[in-house]
């Protein structure tokens, strides 16, 4: 359990029920008919999902009881808005809702307040530093970074210093089309098994919606790292056909994965 805690918010997590697929389906039908007791059973039967999600936030130093309560809010929202006719697993739909609710809580309750302009400058500088390092195979100077992004070196030093102590993993970097990108989204952690589980869960469901040819192309292109020409030679079609099928498959997966 999170932080090794068995009881969270008065709930004995070691004794949480685990619903079978047919039980979930039956309960959800009752929920749609307005059965409040079925809703309570459905919530209780999915609390293990909340526990799985809050493990990824263990480094936030937030009280685990608070995270659990906020995660339950996300779970309830997912239950109230879930559309069973879309042929999507409830867990696939609920996990992003729970994560989003916790992230909003951490963002809104952060004790650190750095101006938006300072953070923008800092992130531009960090990105420029990484880009220049890759290009020149050496770490750039502040002067080089300043020249790259067109901001004075004094402003860059001030902005970087402002986000140093401490920098929250849940700080938003930017928002594009309503989807917020957080610092933690830019950090790879292969030891985070729950994150890998969530990604595997969503991608597996999305892949199942593709036909066999599209699945083969996506697997060769993005899991085996082959070029379109190599894929075309491997499965005996033209590169143009590979490109067209790949675009259709990605469009289908994106539509499925986007809430």
PDB file of C-alpha atoms in Angstrom:
ATOM      1  CA  UNK A   1       0.000   0.000   0.000  1.00  0.00           C
ATOM      2  CA  UNK A   2       0.989   3.642  -0.365  1.00  0.00           C
ATOM      3  CA  UNK A   3       3.715   4.522   2.144  1.00  0.00           C
ATOM      4  CA  UNK A   4       3.254   1.055   3.644  1.00  0.00           C
ATOM      5  CA  UNK A   5      -0.028   2.153   5.181  1.00  0.00           C
ATOM      6  CA  UNK A   6      -2.735  -0.500   5.445  1.00  0.00           C
ATOM      7  CA  UNK A   7      -5.536   1.741   6.725  1.00  0.00           C
ATOM      8  CA  UNK A   8      -6.263   4.907   4.747  1.00  0.00           C
ATOM      9  CA  UNK A   9      -9.078   7.277   5.677  1.00  0.00           C
ATOM     10  CA  UNK A  10     -10.494   4.589   7.941  1.00  0.00           C
ATOM     11  CA  UNK A  11     -10.551   2.056   5.086  1.00  0.00           C
ATOM     12  CA  UNK A  12      -8.722  -1.240   5.603  1.00  0.00           C
ATOM     13  CA  UNK A  13      -7.050  -1.510   2.215  1.00  0.00           C
ATOM     14  CA  UNK A  14      -6.062  -5.115   2.834  1.00  0.00           C
ATOM     15  CA  UNK A  15      -9.729  -6.133   2.818  1.00  0.00           C
ATOM     16  CA  UNK A  16     -10.989  -4.196  -0.199  1.00  0.00           C
ATOM     17  CA  UNK A  17     -13.265  -6.255  -2.475  1.00  0.00           C
ATOM     18  CA  UNK A  18     -12.214  -7.146  -6.000  1.00  0.00           C
ATOM     19  CA  UNK A  19     -15.116  -7.170  -8.463  1.00  0.00           C
ATOM     20  CA  UNK A  20     -15.289  -9.626 -11.333  1.00  0.00           C
ATOM     21  CA  UNK A  21     -16.071  -8.248 -14.824  1.00  0.00           C
ATOM     22  CA  UNK A  22     -19.589  -9.677 -14.771  1.00  0.00           C
ATOM     23  CA  UNK A  23     -20.203  -8.143 -11.325  1.00  0.00           C
ATOM     24  CA  UNK A  24     -19.073  -4.733 -12.567  1.00  0.00           C
ATOM     25  CA  UNK A  25     -21.356  -4.986 -15.583  1.00  0.00           C
ATOM     26  CA  UNK A  26     -24.347  -5.932 -13.449  1.00  0.00           C
ATOM     27  CA  UNK A  27     -23.671  -3.192 -10.908  1.00  0.00           C
ATOM     28  CA  UNK A  28     -23.268  -0.549 -13.587  1.00  0.00           C
ATOM     29  CA  UNK A  29     -26.608  -1.499 -15.112  1.00  0.00           C
ATOM     30  CA  UNK A  30     -28.179  -0.974 -11.696  1.00  0.00           C
ATOM     31  CA  UNK A  31     -26.355   2.359 -11.311  1.00  0.00           C
ATOM     32  CA  UNK A  32     -27.819   3.582 -14.587  1.00  0.00           C
ATOM     33  CA  UNK A  33     -31.242   2.640 -13.248  1.00  0.00           C
ATOM     34  CA  UNK A  34     -30.650   4.922 -10.257  1.00  0.00           C
ATOM     35  CA  UNK A  35     -29.639   2.321  -7.649  1.00  0.00           C
ATOM     36  CA  UNK A  36     -27.587   4.220  -5.029  1.00  0.00           C
ATOM     37  CA  UNK A  37     -26.488   1.078  -3.189  1.00  0.00           C
ATOM     38  CA  UNK A  38     -25.064  -0.319  -6.441  1.00  0.00           C
ATOM     39  CA  UNK A  39     -23.129   2.928  -6.905  1.00  0.00           C
ATOM     40  CA  UNK A  40     -21.615   2.551  -3.430  1.00  0.00           C
ATOM     41  CA  UNK A  41     -20.664  -1.059  -4.170  1.00  0.00           C
ATOM     42  CA  UNK A  42     -19.097  -0.023  -7.478  1.00  0.00           C
ATOM     43  CA  UNK A  43     -17.061   2.690  -5.775  1.00  0.00           C
ATOM     44  CA  UNK A  44     -15.841   0.309  -3.072  1.00  0.00           C
ATOM     45  CA  UNK A  45     -15.019  -2.333  -5.668  1.00  0.00           C
ATOM     46  CA  UNK A  46     -12.753   0.086  -7.542  1.00  0.00           C
ATOM     47  CA  UNK A  47     -10.842   1.579  -4.603  1.00  0.00           C
ATOM     48  CA  UNK A  48      -7.884  -0.655  -5.456  1.00  0.00           C
ATOM     49  CA  UNK A  49      -7.617   1.357  -8.666  1.00  0.00           C
ATOM     50  CA  UNK A  50      -7.259   4.555  -6.613  1.00  0.00           C
ATOM     51  CA  UNK A  51      -4.561   2.910  -4.499  1.00  0.00           C
ATOM     52  CA  UNK A  52      -2.633   1.893  -7.626  1.00  0.00           C
ATOM     53  CA  UNK A  53      -2.744   5.453  -8.960  1.00  0.00           C
ATOM     54  CA  UNK A  54      -1.706   7.266  -5.753  1.00  0.00           C
ATOM     55  CA  UNK A  55       1.481   5.173  -5.557  1.00  0.00           C
ATOM     56  CA  UNK A  56       2.911   7.231  -8.412  1.00  0.00           C
ATOM     57  CA  UNK A  57       2.482  10.364  -6.291  1.00  0.00           C
ATOM     58  CA  UNK A  58       4.380   9.005  -3.279  1.00  0.00           C
ATOM     59  CA  UNK A  59       7.226  11.500  -3.844  1.00  0.00           C
ATOM     60  CA  UNK A  60       4.891  14.509  -3.495  1.00  0.00           C
ATOM     61  CA  UNK A  61       5.147  14.485   0.334  1.00  0.00           C
ATOM     62  CA  UNK A  62       1.399  14.965   0.515  1.00  0.00           C
ATOM     63  CA  UNK A  63      -0.577  13.134   3.194  1.00  0.00           C
ATOM     64  CA  UNK A  64      -1.610   9.763   1.776  1.00  0.00           C
ATOM     65  CA  UNK A  65      -5.103  10.152   3.276  1.00  0.00           C
ATOM     66  CA  UNK A  66      -5.554  13.406   1.335  1.00  0.00           C
ATOM     67  CA  UNK A  67      -4.356  11.814  -1.904  1.00  0.00           C
ATOM     68  CA  UNK A  68      -6.693   8.873  -1.387  1.00  0.00           C
ATOM     69  CA  UNK A  69      -9.683  11.150  -0.789  1.00  0.00           C
ATOM     70  CA  UNK A  70      -8.912  13.238  -3.865  1.00  0.00           C
ATOM     71  CA  UNK A  71      -8.390  10.063  -5.905  1.00  0.00           C
ATOM     72  CA  UNK A  72     -11.821   8.870  -4.764  1.00  0.00           C
ATOM     73  CA  UNK A  73     -13.309  12.117  -6.060  1.00  0.00           C
ATOM     74  CA  UNK A  74     -11.791  11.334  -9.465  1.00  0.00           C
ATOM     75  CA  UNK A  75     -13.120   7.777  -9.263  1.00  0.00           C
ATOM     76  CA  UNK A  76     -16.650   8.997  -8.497  1.00  0.00           C
ATOM     77  CA  UNK A  77     -16.513  11.481 -11.382  1.00  0.00           C
ATOM     78  CA  UNK A  78     -15.404   8.653 -13.663  1.00  0.00           C
ATOM     79  CA  UNK A  79     -18.311   6.454 -12.517  1.00  0.00           C
ATOM     80  CA  UNK A  80     -20.837   9.260 -12.996  1.00  0.00           C
ATOM     81  CA  UNK A  81     -19.570  10.069 -16.505  1.00  0.00           C
ATOM     82  CA  UNK A  82     -18.644   6.628 -17.823  1.00  0.00           C
ATOM     83  CA  UNK A  83     -20.420   5.498 -20.988  1.00  0.00           C
ATOM     84  CA  UNK A  84     -20.483   1.691 -21.094  1.00  0.00           C
ATOM     85  CA  UNK A  85     -21.689   1.709 -24.723  1.00  0.00           C
ATOM     86  CA  UNK A  86     -18.292   2.935 -25.948  1.00  0.00           C
ATOM     87  CA  UNK A  87     -16.799  -0.541 -25.390  1.00  0.00           C
ATOM     88  CA  UNK A  88     -13.973   0.841 -23.247  1.00  0.00           C
ATOM     89  CA  UNK A  89     -12.792  -0.763 -20.004  1.00  0.00           C
ATOM     90  CA  UNK A  90     -13.802   1.270 -16.984  1.00  0.00           C
ATOM     91  CA  UNK A  91     -10.239   1.253 -15.635  1.00  0.00           C
ATOM     92  CA  UNK A  92      -8.930   2.703 -18.917  1.00  0.00           C
ATOM     93  CA  UNK A  93     -11.393   5.582 -18.590  1.00  0.00           C
ATOM     94  CA  UNK A  94     -11.045   6.056 -14.817  1.00  0.00           C
ATOM     95  CA  UNK A  95      -7.251   6.161 -14.413  1.00  0.00           C
ATOM     96  CA  UNK A  96      -6.742   9.470 -16.304  1.00  0.00           C
ATOM     97  CA  UNK A  97      -9.675  10.981 -14.370  1.00  0.00           C
ATOM     98  CA  UNK A  98      -8.135   9.994 -11.026  1.00  0.00           C
ATOM     99  CA  UNK A  99      -4.681  11.212 -12.050  1.00  0.00           C
ATOM    100  CA  UNK A 100      -6.107  14.523 -13.272  1.00  0.00           C
ATOM    101  CA  UNK A 101      -7.979  15.129 -10.025  1.00  0.00           C
ATOM    102  CA  UNK A 102      -4.841  14.489  -7.938  1.00  0.00           C
ATOM    103  CA  UNK A 103      -2.710  16.694 -10.168  1.00  0.00           C
ATOM    104  CA  UNK A 104      -5.160  19.570  -9.832  1.00  0.00           C
ATOM    105  CA  UNK A 105      -5.090  19.189  -6.058  1.00  0.00           C
ATOM    106  CA  UNK A 106      -1.281  19.196  -5.946  1.00  0.00           C
ATOM    107  CA  UNK A 107      -1.073  22.177  -8.290  1.00  0.00           C
ATOM    108  CA  UNK A 108      -3.664  24.246  -6.439  1.00  0.00           C
ATOM    109  CA  UNK A 109      -2.183  23.464  -3.034  1.00  0.00           C
ATOM    110  CA  UNK A 110       1.463  24.020  -3.901  1.00  0.00           C
ATOM    111  CA  UNK A 111       3.200  26.293  -1.391  1.00  0.00           C
ATOM    112  CA  UNK A 112       5.627  27.437  -4.064  1.00  0.00           C
ATOM    113  CA  UNK A 113       4.461  30.334  -6.228  1.00  0.00           C
ATOM    114  CA  UNK A 114       6.724  31.451  -9.059  1.00  0.00           C
ATOM    115  CA  UNK A 115       5.414  33.855 -11.686  1.00  0.00           C
ATOM    116  CA  UNK A 116       4.359  32.426 -15.035  1.00  0.00           C
ATOM    117  CA  UNK A 117       6.875  34.575 -16.934  1.00  0.00           C
ATOM    118  CA  UNK A 118       9.771  33.389 -14.755  1.00  0.00           C
ATOM    119  CA  UNK A 119       8.814  29.762 -15.239  1.00  0.00           C
ATOM    120  CA  UNK A 120       8.479  30.270 -19.004  1.00  0.00           C
ATOM    121  CA  UNK A 121      11.969  31.774 -19.135  1.00  0.00           C
ATOM    122  CA  UNK A 122      13.387  28.933 -17.033  1.00  0.00           C
ATOM    123  CA  UNK A 123      11.803  26.236 -19.164  1.00  0.00           C
ATOM    124  CA  UNK A 124      13.005  27.892 -22.385  1.00  0.00           C
ATOM    125  CA  UNK A 125      16.511  28.015 -20.940  1.00  0.00           C
ATOM    126  CA  UNK A 126      16.397  24.369 -19.858  1.00  0.00           C
ATOM    127  CA  UNK A 127      15.139  23.293 -23.280  1.00  0.00           C
ATOM    128  CA  UNK A 128      17.800  25.384 -25.052  1.00  0.00           C
ATOM    129  CA  UNK A 129      20.491  23.909 -22.804  1.00  0.00           C
ATOM    130  CA  UNK A 130      19.444  20.360 -23.670  1.00  0.00           C
ATOM    131  CA  UNK A 131      19.265  21.162 -27.395  1.00  0.00           C
ATOM    132  CA  UNK A 132      22.685  22.857 -27.492  1.00  0.00           C
ATOM    133  CA  UNK A 133      24.239  20.044 -25.474  1.00  0.00           C
ATOM    134  CA  UNK A 134      23.005  17.473 -28.003  1.00  0.00           C
ATOM    135  CA  UNK A 135      24.162  19.591 -30.950  1.00  0.00           C
ATOM    136  CA  UNK A 136      27.631  20.441 -29.631  1.00  0.00           C
ATOM    137  CA  UNK A 137      28.271  17.417 -27.380  1.00  0.00           C
ATOM    138  CA  UNK A 138      29.121  19.764 -24.515  1.00  0.00           C
ATOM    139  CA  UNK A 139      27.240  21.828 -21.980  1.00  0.00           C
ATOM    140  CA  UNK A 140      26.608  25.383 -23.232  1.00  0.00           C
ATOM    141  CA  UNK A 141      27.488  28.537 -21.323  1.00  0.00           C
ATOM    142  CA  UNK A 142      24.862  30.954 -20.038  1.00  0.00           C
ATOM    143  CA  UNK A 143      25.914  33.356 -22.823  1.00  0.00           C
ATOM    144  CA  UNK A 144      25.240  30.686 -25.462  1.00  0.00           C
ATOM    145  CA  UNK A 145      21.846  29.898 -23.972  1.00  0.00           C
ATOM    146  CA  UNK A 146      20.988  33.610 -23.850  1.00  0.00           C
ATOM    147  CA  UNK A 147      21.934  33.995 -27.506  1.00  0.00           C
ATOM    148  CA  UNK A 148      19.885  30.940 -28.485  1.00  0.00           C
ATOM    149  CA  UNK A 149      16.607  32.141 -26.911  1.00  0.00           C
ATOM    150  CA  UNK A 150      17.116  35.909 -27.137  1.00  0.00           C
ATOM    151  CA  UNK A 151      16.893  36.606 -23.401  1.00  0.00           C
ATOM    152  CA  UNK A 152      19.545  38.330 -21.297  1.00  0.00           C
ATOM    153  CA  UNK A 153      21.822  36.083 -19.270  1.00  0.00           C
ATOM    154  CA  UNK A 154      20.865  37.957 -16.085  1.00  0.00           C
ATOM    155  CA  UNK A 155      17.178  37.134 -16.618  1.00  0.00           C
ATOM    156  CA  UNK A 156      18.017  33.498 -17.337  1.00  0.00           C
ATOM    157  CA  UNK A 157      20.073  33.122 -14.156  1.00  0.00           C
ATOM    158  CA  UNK A 158      17.314  34.770 -12.119  1.00  0.00           C
ATOM    159  CA  UNK A 159      14.601  32.560 -13.630  1.00  0.00           C
ATOM    160  CA  UNK A 160      16.580  29.339 -13.145  1.00  0.00           C
ATOM    161  CA  UNK A 161      17.343  30.294  -9.562  1.00  0.00           C
ATOM    162  CA  UNK A 162      13.650  30.990  -8.892  1.00  0.00           C
ATOM    163  CA  UNK A 163      12.595  27.428  -9.699  1.00  0.00           C
ATOM    164  CA  UNK A 164      15.462  25.655  -8.019  1.00  0.00           C
ATOM    165  CA  UNK A 165      14.364  25.240  -4.438  1.00  0.00           C
ATOM    166  CA  UNK A 166      12.296  23.171  -4.644  1.00  0.00           C
ATOM    167  CA  UNK A 167      10.808  22.469  -8.053  1.00  0.00           C
ATOM    168  CA  UNK A 168       7.624  20.443  -7.902  1.00  0.00           C
ATOM    169  CA  UNK A 169       7.213  17.507 -10.270  1.00  0.00           C
ATOM    170  CA  UNK A 170       3.604  18.617 -10.616  1.00  0.00           C
ATOM    171  CA  UNK A 171       4.387  22.123 -11.887  1.00  0.00           C
ATOM    172  CA  UNK A 172       2.666  22.701 -15.250  1.00  0.00           C
ATOM    173  CA  UNK A 173       5.068  23.412 -18.116  1.00  0.00           C
ATOM    174  CA  UNK A 174       2.527  24.507 -20.700  1.00  0.00           C
ATOM    175  CA  UNK A 175      -1.019  23.890 -21.840  1.00  0.00           C
ATOM    176  CA  UNK A 176      -1.773  22.993 -25.434  1.00  0.00           C
ATOM    177  CA  UNK A 177      -5.380  22.535 -26.491  1.00  0.00           C
ATOM    178  CA  UNK A 178      -6.565  21.937 -22.956  1.00  0.00           C
ATOM    179  CA  UNK A 179      -3.983  19.222 -22.178  1.00  0.00           C
ATOM    180  CA  UNK A 180      -1.508  20.344 -19.521  1.00  0.00           C
ATOM    181  CA  UNK A 181       2.057  19.004 -19.620  1.00  0.00           C
ATOM    182  CA  UNK A 182       3.689  18.672 -16.199  1.00  0.00           C
ATOM    183  CA  UNK A 183       7.370  18.434 -15.263  1.00  0.00           C
ATOM    184  CA  UNK A 184       6.879  14.807 -14.195  1.00  0.00           C
ATOM    185  CA  UNK A 185       5.660  13.988 -17.718  1.00  0.00           C
ATOM    186  CA  UNK A 186       9.132  14.843 -19.018  1.00  0.00           C
ATOM    187  CA  UNK A 187      10.953  12.553 -16.611  1.00  0.00           C
ATOM    188  CA  UNK A 188      11.523   8.895 -17.386  1.00  0.00           C
ATOM    189  CA  UNK A 189      11.310   6.448 -14.496  1.00  0.00           C
ATOM    190  CA  UNK A 190      11.527   2.832 -15.594  1.00  0.00           C
ATOM    191  CA  UNK A 191      11.084   1.679 -12.001  1.00  0.00           C
ATOM    192  CA  UNK A 192       7.592   3.183 -11.828  1.00  0.00           C
ATOM    193  CA  UNK A 193       5.647  -0.012 -12.448  1.00  0.00           C
ATOM    194  CA  UNK A 194       2.247   1.619 -11.925  1.00  0.00           C
ATOM    195  CA  UNK A 195       2.933   4.175 -14.664  1.00  0.00           C
ATOM    196  CA  UNK A 196       4.046   1.399 -16.997  1.00  0.00           C
ATOM    197  CA  UNK A 197       0.874  -0.527 -16.123  1.00  0.00           C
ATOM    198  CA  UNK A 198      -1.336   2.443 -16.955  1.00  0.00           C
ATOM    199  CA  UNK A 199       0.396   3.015 -20.296  1.00  0.00           C
ATOM    200  CA  UNK A 200       0.303  -0.682 -21.172  1.00  0.00           C
ATOM    201  CA  UNK A 201      -3.388  -0.875 -20.253  1.00  0.00           C
ATOM    202  CA  UNK A 202      -4.360   2.033 -22.503  1.00  0.00           C
ATOM    203  CA  UNK A 203      -2.122   1.116 -25.445  1.00  0.00           C
ATOM    204  CA  UNK A 204      -3.180  -2.530 -25.389  1.00  0.00           C
ATOM    205  CA  UNK A 205      -6.842  -1.571 -25.579  1.00  0.00           C
ATOM    206  CA  UNK A 206      -6.135   0.929 -28.363  1.00  0.00           C
ATOM    207  CA  UNK A 207      -4.121  -1.631 -30.365  1.00  0.00           C
ATOM    208  CA  UNK A 208      -6.964  -4.153 -30.158  1.00  0.00           C
ATOM    209  CA  UNK A 209      -9.172  -1.752 -32.114  1.00  0.00           C
ATOM    210  CA  UNK A 210      -6.865  -1.963 -35.146  1.00  0.00           C
ATOM    211  CA  UNK A 211      -7.025  -4.619 -37.843  1.00  0.00           C
ATOM    212  CA  UNK A 212      -4.193  -7.187 -38.081  1.00  0.00           C
ATOM    213  CA  UNK A 213      -2.302  -5.273 -40.784  1.00  0.00           C
ATOM    214  CA  UNK A 214      -2.421  -2.005 -38.847  1.00  0.00           C
ATOM    215  CA  UNK A 215      -1.314  -3.774 -35.654  1.00  0.00           C
ATOM    216  CA  UNK A 216       1.658  -5.287 -37.473  1.00  0.00           C
ATOM    217  CA  UNK A 217       2.691  -1.914 -38.916  1.00  0.00           C
ATOM    218  CA  UNK A 218       2.427  -0.090 -35.574  1.00  0.00           C
ATOM    219  CA  UNK A 219       4.381  -2.855 -33.849  1.00  0.00           C
ATOM    220  CA  UNK A 220       7.177  -2.809 -36.454  1.00  0.00           C
ATOM    221  CA  UNK A 221       7.329   0.985 -36.631  1.00  0.00           C
ATOM    222  CA  UNK A 222       7.096   2.008 -32.983  1.00  0.00           C
ATOM    223  CA  UNK A 223       8.035  -1.059 -30.947  1.00  0.00           C
ATOM    224  CA  UNK A 224      10.782  -2.446 -33.183  1.00  0.00           C
ATOM    225  CA  UNK A 225      11.941   0.916 -34.558  1.00  0.00           C
ATOM    226  CA  UNK A 226      11.812   0.025 -38.268  1.00  0.00           C
ATOM    227  CA  UNK A 227      11.527   2.642 -41.018  1.00  0.00           C
ATOM    228  CA  UNK A 228       8.520   2.732 -43.330  1.00  0.00           C
ATOM    229  CA  UNK A 229      10.681   1.323 -46.134  1.00  0.00           C
ATOM    230  CA  UNK A 230      11.808  -1.563 -43.929  1.00  0.00           C
ATOM    231  CA  UNK A 231       8.217  -2.258 -42.913  1.00  0.00           C
ATOM    232  CA  UNK A 232       7.128  -2.190 -46.563  1.00  0.00           C
ATOM    233  CA  UNK A 233       9.784  -4.760 -47.487  1.00  0.00           C
ATOM    234  CA  UNK A 234       8.920  -6.902 -44.467  1.00  0.00           C
ATOM    235  CA  UNK A 235       5.199  -7.221 -45.172  1.00  0.00           C
ATOM    236  CA  UNK A 236       5.305  -6.933 -48.960  1.00  0.00           C
ATOM    237  CA  UNK A 237       3.485  -3.671 -49.701  1.00  0.00           C
ATOM    238  CA  UNK A 238       4.586  -0.232 -50.914  1.00  0.00           C
ATOM    239  CA  UNK A 239       5.941   2.474 -48.632  1.00  0.00           C
ATOM    240  CA  UNK A 240       2.992   4.681 -49.637  1.00  0.00           C
ATOM    241  CA  UNK A 241       0.590   2.002 -48.403  1.00  0.00           C
ATOM    242  CA  UNK A 242       2.528   1.688 -45.140  1.00  0.00           C
ATOM    243  CA  UNK A 243       2.342   5.447 -44.660  1.00  0.00           C
ATOM    244  CA  UNK A 244      -1.410   5.530 -45.305  1.00  0.00           C
ATOM    245  CA  UNK A 245      -2.155   2.579 -43.005  1.00  0.00           C
ATOM    246  CA  UNK A 246       0.108   3.984 -40.294  1.00  0.00           C
ATOM    247  CA  UNK A 247      -1.665   7.357 -40.342  1.00  0.00           C
ATOM    248  CA  UNK A 248      -5.086   5.695 -40.182  1.00  0.00           C
ATOM    249  CA  UNK A 249      -3.976   3.492 -37.277  1.00  0.00           C
ATOM    250  CA  UNK A 250      -2.503   6.395 -35.307  1.00  0.00           C
ATOM    251  CA  UNK A 251      -5.629   8.469 -35.916  1.00  0.00           C
ATOM    252  CA  UNK A 252      -7.777   5.618 -34.624  1.00  0.00           C
ATOM    253  CA  UNK A 253      -5.583   5.090 -31.537  1.00  0.00           C
ATOM    254  CA  UNK A 254      -5.459   8.819 -30.798  1.00  0.00           C
ATOM    255  CA  UNK A 255      -9.234   9.059 -30.980  1.00  0.00           C
ATOM    256  CA  UNK A 256      -9.559   6.112 -28.601  1.00  0.00           C
ATOM    257  CA  UNK A 257      -6.970   7.324 -26.078  1.00  0.00           C
ATOM    258  CA  UNK A 258      -8.077  10.967 -25.995  1.00  0.00           C
ATOM    259  CA  UNK A 259     -10.789  11.507 -23.315  1.00  0.00           C
TER     260      UNK A 259
END
